[in-house]
PDB file of C-alpha atoms in Angstrom:
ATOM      1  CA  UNK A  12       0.000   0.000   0.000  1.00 47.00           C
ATOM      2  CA  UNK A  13       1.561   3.926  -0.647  1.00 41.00           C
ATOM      3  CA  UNK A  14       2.200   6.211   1.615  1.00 41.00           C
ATOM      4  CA  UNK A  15       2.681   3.944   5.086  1.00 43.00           C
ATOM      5  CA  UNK A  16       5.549   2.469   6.667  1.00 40.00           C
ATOM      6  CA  UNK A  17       5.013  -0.737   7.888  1.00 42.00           C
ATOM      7  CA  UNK A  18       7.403  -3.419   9.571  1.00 46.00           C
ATOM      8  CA  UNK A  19       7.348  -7.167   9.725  1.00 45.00           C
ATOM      9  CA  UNK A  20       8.128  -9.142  12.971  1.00 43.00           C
ATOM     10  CA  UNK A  21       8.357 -12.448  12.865  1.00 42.00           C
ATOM     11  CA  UNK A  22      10.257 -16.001  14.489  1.00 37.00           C
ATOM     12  CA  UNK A  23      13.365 -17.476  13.156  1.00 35.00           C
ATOM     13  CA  UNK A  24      16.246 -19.276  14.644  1.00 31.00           C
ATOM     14  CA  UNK A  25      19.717 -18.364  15.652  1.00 26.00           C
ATOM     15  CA  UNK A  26      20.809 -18.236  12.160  1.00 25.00           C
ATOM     16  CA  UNK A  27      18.568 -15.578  11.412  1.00 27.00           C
ATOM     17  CA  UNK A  28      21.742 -12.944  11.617  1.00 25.00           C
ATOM     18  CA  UNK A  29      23.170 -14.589   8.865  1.00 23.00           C
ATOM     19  CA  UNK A  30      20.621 -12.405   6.456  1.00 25.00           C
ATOM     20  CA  UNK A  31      17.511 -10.687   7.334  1.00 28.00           C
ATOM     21  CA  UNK A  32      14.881  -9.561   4.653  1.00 28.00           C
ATOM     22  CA  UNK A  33      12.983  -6.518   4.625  1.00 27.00           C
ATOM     23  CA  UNK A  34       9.965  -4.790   2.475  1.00 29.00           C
ATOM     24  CA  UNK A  35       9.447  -1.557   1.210  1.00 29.00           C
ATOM     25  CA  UNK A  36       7.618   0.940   2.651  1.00 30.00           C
ATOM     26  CA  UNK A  37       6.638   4.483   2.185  1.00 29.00           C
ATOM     27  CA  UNK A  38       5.121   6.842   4.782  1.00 31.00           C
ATOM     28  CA  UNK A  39       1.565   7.506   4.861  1.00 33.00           C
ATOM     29  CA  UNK A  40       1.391  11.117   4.653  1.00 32.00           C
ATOM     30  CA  UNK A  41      -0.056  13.759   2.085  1.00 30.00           C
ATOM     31  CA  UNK A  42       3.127  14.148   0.669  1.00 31.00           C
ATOM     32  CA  UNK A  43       6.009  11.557  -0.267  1.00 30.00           C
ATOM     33  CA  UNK A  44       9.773  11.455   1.778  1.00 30.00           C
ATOM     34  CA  UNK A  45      12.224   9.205   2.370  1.00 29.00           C
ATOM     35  CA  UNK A  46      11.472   6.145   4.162  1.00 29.00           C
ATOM     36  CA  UNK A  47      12.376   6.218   8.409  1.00 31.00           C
ATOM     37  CA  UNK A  48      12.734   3.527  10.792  1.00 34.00           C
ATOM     38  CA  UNK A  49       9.721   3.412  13.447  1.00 41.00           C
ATOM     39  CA  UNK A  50      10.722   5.101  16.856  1.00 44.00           C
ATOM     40  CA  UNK A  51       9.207   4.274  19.825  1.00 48.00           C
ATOM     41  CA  UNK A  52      11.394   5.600  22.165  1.00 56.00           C
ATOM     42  CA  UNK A  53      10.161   8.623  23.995  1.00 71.00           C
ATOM     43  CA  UNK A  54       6.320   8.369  22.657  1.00 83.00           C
ATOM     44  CA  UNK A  55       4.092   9.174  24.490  1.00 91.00           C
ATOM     45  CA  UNK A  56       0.592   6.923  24.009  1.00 93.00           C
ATOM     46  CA  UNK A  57      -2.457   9.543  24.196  1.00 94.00           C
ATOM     47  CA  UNK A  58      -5.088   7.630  22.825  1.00 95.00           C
ATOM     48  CA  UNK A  59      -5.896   3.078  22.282  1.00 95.00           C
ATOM     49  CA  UNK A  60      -8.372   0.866  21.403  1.00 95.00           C
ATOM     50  CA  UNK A  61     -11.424   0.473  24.197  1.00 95.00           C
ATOM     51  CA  UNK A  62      -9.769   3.666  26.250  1.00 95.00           C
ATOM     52  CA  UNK A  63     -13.322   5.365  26.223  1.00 94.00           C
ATOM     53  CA  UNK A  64     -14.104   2.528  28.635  1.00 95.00           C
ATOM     54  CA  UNK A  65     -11.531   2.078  30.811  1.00 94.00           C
ATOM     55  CA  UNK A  66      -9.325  -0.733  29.513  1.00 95.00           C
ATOM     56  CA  UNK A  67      -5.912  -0.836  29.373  1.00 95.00           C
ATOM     57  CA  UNK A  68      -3.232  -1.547  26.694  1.00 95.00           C
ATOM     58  CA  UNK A  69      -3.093  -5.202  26.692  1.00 96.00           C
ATOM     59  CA  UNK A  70       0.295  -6.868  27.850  1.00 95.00           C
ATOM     60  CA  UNK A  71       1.016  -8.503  24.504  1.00 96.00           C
ATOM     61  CA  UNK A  72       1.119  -5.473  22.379  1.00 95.00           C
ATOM     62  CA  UNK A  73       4.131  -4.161  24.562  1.00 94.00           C
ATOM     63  CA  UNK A  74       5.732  -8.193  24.213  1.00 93.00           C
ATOM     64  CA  UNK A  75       5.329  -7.205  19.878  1.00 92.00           C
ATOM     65  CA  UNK A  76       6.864  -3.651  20.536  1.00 89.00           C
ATOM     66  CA  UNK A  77       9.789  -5.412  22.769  1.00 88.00           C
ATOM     67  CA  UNK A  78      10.198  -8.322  20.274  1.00 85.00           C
ATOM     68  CA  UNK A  79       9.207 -10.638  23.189  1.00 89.00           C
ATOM     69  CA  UNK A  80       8.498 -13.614  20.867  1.00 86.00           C
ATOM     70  CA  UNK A  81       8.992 -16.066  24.046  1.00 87.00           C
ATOM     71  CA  UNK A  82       5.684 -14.670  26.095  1.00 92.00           C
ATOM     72  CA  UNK A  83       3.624 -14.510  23.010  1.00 92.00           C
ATOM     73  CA  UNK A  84       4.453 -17.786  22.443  1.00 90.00           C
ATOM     74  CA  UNK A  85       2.803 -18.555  25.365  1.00 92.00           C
ATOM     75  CA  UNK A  86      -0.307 -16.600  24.866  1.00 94.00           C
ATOM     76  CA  UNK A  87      -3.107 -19.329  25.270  1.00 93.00           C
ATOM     77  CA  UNK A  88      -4.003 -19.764  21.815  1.00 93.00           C
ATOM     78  CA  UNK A  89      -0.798 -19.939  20.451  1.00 92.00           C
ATOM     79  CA  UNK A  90      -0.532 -23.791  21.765  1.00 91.00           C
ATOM     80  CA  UNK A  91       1.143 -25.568  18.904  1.00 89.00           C
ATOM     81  CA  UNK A  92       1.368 -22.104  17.169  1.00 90.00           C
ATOM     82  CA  UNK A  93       3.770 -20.140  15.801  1.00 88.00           C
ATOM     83  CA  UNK A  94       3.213 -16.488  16.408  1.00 89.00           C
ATOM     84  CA  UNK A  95       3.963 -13.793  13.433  1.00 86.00           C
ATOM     85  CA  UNK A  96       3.558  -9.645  14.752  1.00 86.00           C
ATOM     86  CA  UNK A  97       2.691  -7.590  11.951  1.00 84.00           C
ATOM     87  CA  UNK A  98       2.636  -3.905  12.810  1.00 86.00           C
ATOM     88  CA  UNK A  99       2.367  -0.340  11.024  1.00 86.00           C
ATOM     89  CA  UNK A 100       2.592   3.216  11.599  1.00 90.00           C
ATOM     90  CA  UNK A 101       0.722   6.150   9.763  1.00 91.00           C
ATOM     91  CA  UNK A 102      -1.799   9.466  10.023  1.00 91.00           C
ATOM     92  CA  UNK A 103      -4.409   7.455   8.462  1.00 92.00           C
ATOM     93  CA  UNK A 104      -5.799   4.576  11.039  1.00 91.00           C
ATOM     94  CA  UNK A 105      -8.336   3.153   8.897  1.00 90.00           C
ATOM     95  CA  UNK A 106      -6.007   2.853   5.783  1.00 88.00           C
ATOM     96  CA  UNK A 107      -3.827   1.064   8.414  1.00 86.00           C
ATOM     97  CA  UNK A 108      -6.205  -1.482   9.473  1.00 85.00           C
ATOM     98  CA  UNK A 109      -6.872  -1.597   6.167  1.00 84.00           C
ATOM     99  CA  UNK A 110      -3.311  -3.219   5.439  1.00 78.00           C
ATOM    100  CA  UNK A 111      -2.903  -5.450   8.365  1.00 72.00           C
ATOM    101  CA  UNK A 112      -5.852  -7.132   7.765  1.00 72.00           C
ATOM    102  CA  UNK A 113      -5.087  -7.587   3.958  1.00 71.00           C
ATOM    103  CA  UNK A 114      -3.304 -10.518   2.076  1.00 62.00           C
ATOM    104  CA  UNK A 115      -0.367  -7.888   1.738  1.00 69.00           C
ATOM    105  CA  UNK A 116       0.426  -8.735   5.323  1.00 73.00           C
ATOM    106  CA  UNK A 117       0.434 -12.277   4.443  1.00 77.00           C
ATOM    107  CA  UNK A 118       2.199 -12.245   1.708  1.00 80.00           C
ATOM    108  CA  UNK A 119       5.408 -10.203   3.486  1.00 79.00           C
ATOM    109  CA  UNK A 120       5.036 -13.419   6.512  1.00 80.00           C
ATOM    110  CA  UNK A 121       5.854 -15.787   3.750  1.00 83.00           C
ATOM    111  CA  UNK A 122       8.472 -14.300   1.946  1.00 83.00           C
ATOM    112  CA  UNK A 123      10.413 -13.467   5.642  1.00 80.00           C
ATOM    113  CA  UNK A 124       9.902 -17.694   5.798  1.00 82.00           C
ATOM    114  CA  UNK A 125      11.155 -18.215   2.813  1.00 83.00           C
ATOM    115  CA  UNK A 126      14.182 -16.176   2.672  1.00 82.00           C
ATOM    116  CA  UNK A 127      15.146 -16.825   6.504  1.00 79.00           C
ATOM    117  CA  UNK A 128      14.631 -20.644   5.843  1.00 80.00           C
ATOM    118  CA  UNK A 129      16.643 -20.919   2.475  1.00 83.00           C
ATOM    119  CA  UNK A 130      19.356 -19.082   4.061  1.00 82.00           C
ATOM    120  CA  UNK A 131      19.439 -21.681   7.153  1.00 79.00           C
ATOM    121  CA  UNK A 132      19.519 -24.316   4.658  1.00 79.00           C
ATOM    122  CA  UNK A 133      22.612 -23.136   3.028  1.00 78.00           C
ATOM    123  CA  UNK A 134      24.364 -22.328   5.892  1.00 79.00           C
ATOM    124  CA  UNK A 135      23.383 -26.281   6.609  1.00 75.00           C
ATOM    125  CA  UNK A 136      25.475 -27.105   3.768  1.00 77.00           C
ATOM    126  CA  UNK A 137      28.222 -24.683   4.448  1.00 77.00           C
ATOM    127  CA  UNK A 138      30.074 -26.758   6.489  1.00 71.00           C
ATOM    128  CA  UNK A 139      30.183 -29.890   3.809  1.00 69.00           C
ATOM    129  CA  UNK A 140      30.667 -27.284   0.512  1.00 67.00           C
ATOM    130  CA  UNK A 141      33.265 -29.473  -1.239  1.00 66.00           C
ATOM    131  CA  UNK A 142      31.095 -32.861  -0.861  1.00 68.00           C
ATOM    132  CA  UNK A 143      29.516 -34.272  -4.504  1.00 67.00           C
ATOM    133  CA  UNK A 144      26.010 -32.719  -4.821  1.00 70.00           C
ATOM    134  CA  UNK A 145      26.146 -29.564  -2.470  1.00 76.00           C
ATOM    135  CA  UNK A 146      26.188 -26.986  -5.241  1.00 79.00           C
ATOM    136  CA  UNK A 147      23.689 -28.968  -6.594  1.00 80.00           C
ATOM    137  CA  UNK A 148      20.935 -29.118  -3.569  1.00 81.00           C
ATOM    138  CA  UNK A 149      22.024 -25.216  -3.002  1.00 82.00           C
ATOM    139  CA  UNK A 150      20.668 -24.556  -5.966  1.00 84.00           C
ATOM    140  CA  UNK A 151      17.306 -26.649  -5.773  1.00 85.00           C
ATOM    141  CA  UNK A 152      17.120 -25.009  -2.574  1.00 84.00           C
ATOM    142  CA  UNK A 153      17.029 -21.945  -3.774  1.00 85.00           C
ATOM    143  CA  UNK A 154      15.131 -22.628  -6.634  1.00 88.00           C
ATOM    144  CA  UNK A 155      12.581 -24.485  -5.056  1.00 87.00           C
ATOM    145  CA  UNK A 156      11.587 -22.009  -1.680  1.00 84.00           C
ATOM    146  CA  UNK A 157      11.879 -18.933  -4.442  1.00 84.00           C
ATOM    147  CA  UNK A 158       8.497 -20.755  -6.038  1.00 86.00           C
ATOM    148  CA  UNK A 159       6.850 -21.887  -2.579  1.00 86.00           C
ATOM    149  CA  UNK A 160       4.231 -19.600  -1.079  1.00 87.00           C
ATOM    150  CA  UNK A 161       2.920 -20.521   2.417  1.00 87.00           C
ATOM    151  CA  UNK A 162      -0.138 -20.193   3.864  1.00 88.00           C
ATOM    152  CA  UNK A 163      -2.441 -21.163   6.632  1.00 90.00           C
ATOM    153  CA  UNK A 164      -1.926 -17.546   8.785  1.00 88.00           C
ATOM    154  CA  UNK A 165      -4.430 -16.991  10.986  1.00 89.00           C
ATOM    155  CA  UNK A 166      -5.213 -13.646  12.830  1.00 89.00           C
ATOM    156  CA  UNK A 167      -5.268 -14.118  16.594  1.00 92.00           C
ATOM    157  CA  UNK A 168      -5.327 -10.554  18.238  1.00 92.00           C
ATOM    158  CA  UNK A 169      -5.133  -6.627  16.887  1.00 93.00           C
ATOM    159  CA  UNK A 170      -4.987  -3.668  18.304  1.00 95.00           C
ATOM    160  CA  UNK A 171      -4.390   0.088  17.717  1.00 95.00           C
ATOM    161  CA  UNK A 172      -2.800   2.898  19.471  1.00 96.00           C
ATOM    162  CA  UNK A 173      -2.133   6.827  18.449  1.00 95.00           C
ATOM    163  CA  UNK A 174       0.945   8.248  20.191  1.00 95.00           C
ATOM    164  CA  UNK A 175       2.541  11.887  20.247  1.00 93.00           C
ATOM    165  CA  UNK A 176       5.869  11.409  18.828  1.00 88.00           C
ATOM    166  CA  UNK A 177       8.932  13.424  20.217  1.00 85.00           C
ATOM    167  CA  UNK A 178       9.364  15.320  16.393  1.00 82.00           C
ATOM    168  CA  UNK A 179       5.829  16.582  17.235  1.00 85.00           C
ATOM    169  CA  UNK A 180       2.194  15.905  16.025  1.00 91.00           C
ATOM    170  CA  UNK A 181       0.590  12.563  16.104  1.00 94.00           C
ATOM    171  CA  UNK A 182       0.710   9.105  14.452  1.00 94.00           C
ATOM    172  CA  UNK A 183      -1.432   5.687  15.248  1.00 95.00           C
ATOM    173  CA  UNK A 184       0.082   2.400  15.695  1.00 93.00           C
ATOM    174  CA  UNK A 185      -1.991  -0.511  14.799  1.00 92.00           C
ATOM    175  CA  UNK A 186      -0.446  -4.345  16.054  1.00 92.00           C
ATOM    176  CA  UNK A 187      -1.539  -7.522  14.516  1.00 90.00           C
ATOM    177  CA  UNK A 188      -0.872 -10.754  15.655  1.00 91.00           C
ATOM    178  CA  UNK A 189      -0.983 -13.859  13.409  1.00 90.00           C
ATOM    179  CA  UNK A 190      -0.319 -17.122  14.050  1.00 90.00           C
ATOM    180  CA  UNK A 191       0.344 -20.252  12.222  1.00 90.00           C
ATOM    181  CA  UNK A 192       0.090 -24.251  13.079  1.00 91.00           C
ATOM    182  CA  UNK A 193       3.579 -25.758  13.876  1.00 88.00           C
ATOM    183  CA  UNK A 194       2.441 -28.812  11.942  1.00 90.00           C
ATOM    184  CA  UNK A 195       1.206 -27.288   9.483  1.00 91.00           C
ATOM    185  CA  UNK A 196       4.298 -25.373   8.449  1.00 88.00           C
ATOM    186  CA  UNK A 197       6.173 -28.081   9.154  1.00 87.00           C
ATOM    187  CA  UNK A 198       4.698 -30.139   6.103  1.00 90.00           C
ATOM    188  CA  UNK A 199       5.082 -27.297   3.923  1.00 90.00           C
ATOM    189  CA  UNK A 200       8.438 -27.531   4.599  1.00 86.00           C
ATOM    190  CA  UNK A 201       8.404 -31.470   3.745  1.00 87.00           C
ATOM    191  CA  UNK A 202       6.381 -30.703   1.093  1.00 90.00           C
ATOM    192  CA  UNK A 203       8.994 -28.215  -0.617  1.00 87.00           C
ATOM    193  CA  UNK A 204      12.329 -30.336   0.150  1.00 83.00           C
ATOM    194  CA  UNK A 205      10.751 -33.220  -1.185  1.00 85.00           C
ATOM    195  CA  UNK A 206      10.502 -32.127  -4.751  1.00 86.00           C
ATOM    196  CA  UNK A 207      13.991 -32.389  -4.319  1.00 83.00           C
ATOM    197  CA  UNK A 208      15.753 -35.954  -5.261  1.00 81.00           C
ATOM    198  CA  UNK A 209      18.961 -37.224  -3.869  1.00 80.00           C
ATOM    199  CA  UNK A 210      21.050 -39.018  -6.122  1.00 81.00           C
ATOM    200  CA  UNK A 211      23.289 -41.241  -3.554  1.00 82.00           C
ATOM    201  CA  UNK A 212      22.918 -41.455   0.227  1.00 83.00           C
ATOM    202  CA  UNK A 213      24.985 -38.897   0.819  1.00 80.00           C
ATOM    203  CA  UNK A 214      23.285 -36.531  -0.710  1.00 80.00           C
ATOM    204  CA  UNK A 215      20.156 -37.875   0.997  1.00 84.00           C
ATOM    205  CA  UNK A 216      22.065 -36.910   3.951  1.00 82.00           C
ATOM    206  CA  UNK A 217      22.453 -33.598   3.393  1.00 81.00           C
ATOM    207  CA  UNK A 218      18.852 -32.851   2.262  1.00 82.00           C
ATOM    208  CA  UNK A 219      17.784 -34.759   5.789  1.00 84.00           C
ATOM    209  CA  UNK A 220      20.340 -31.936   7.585  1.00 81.00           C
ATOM    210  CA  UNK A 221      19.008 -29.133   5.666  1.00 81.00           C
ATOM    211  CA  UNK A 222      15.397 -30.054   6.558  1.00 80.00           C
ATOM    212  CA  UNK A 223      15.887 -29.956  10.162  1.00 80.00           C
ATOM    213  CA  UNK A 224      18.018 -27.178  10.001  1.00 78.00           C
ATOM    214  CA  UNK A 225      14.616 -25.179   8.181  1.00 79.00           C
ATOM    215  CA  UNK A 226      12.409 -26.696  11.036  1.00 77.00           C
ATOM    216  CA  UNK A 227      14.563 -25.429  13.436  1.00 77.00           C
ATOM    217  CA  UNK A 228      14.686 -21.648  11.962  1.00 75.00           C
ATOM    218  CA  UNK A 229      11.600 -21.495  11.157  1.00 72.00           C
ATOM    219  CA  UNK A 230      10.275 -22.480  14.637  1.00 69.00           C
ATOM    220  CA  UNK A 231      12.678 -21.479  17.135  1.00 61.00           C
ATOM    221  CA  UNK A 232      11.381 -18.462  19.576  1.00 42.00           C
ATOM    222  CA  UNK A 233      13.513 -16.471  19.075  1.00 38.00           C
ATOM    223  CA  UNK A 234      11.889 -13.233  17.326  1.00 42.00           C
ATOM    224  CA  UNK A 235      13.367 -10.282  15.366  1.00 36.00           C
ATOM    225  CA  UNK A 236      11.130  -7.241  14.121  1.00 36.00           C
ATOM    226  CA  UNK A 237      12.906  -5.776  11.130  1.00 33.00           C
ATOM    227  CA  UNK A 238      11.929  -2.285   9.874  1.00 29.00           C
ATOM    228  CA  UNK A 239      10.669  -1.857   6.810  1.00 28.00           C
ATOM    229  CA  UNK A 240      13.143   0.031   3.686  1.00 23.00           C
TER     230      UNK A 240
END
């Protein structure tokens, strides 16, 4: 969507610093600038969802804006769940809403899995790069997770607040929180590696290390929330 700056948080493994995608953005404003990284720091929250009746900023929109992927894990429905935050920032709180709760959103969730999982595959094969067949299954790899699209997100929770920022004036923040079956990526994962035939057992080997290796990253708690360029 134009004009908005929006930024992706979502669960990978250790091996996550090895790359990190990102999406591009734009901010939602009447007129066009250079894309910024979201703030928080020194914001001061004037205005949230259900305030005209007393409620409080739930605890797991501060866990999305602290990148505390281990207690939203834990949220009750996220039993045998992965969760994925999905948050944006803009004047315009409908147009937000609007975004979060779109196919858009989806759509960056799977290409952060894809790119975060290919990239713990090949590190998977790093340390064996002069065995028969690595370039090989590198290749497929890539090949194969550039064509895959995964699905299955479900929206658990959302949630909108409108802060006054320290550069002054006033922007809303609107948190989604999506979630995913562990099984249920998990076969998409087997699903994708098995198009993928090895030749000897060795190279069976290898694809069996890779595909744990993508379980692993793609499951592990361990959450990042990467602004948007």
């Amino acid at each position: 969507m134009k004009n908005m700056i929006k930024k992706i948080g979502i669960i990978f493994g250790s091996l996550l610093v090895i790359g990190c995608a990102t999406t591009k953005s734009a901010e939602t404003s009447s007129s066009s600038s250079s894309p910024k990284k979201i703030e928080k720091k020194g914001a001061q929250v004037i205005d949230w969802q259900g305030s005209e009746f007393g409620k409080d900023i739930p605890e797991w929109v501060e866990y999305v804006s602290e990148n505390d992927y281990a207690r939203l894990s834990q949220l009750p429905e996220m039993e045998d769940k992965i969760p994925f935050a999905v948050t944006g920032t803009g004047q315009d709180r409908d147009l937000l809403k609007i975004w979060v709760n779109t196919n858009d959103a989806q759509a960056e969730l799977s290409k952060l899995i894809k790119t975060n999982v290919t990239t713990s595959a090949h590190a998977a094969l790093s340390g064996n790069k002069d065995a028969p067949g690595v370039k090989k299954l590198a290749e497929s790899i890539t090949t194969i997770f550039s064509n895959t699209q995964f699905s299955g997100f479900s929206k658990a929770r959302d949630f909108w607040t409108k802060v006054q920022i320290p550069e002054g004036g006033t922007e809303y923040r609107y948190y989604v929180l999506y979630s995913i079956e562990k099984e249920n990526l998990s076969y998409q994962i087997d699903v994708a590696l098995g198009k993928i035939a090895a030749e000897n057992a060795e190279e069976q080997e290898l694809l069996d290390k890779v595909k744990e290796q993508a379980k692993i990253t793609a499951m592990t708690a361990l959450g990042t929330t990467q602004p948007v360029k």
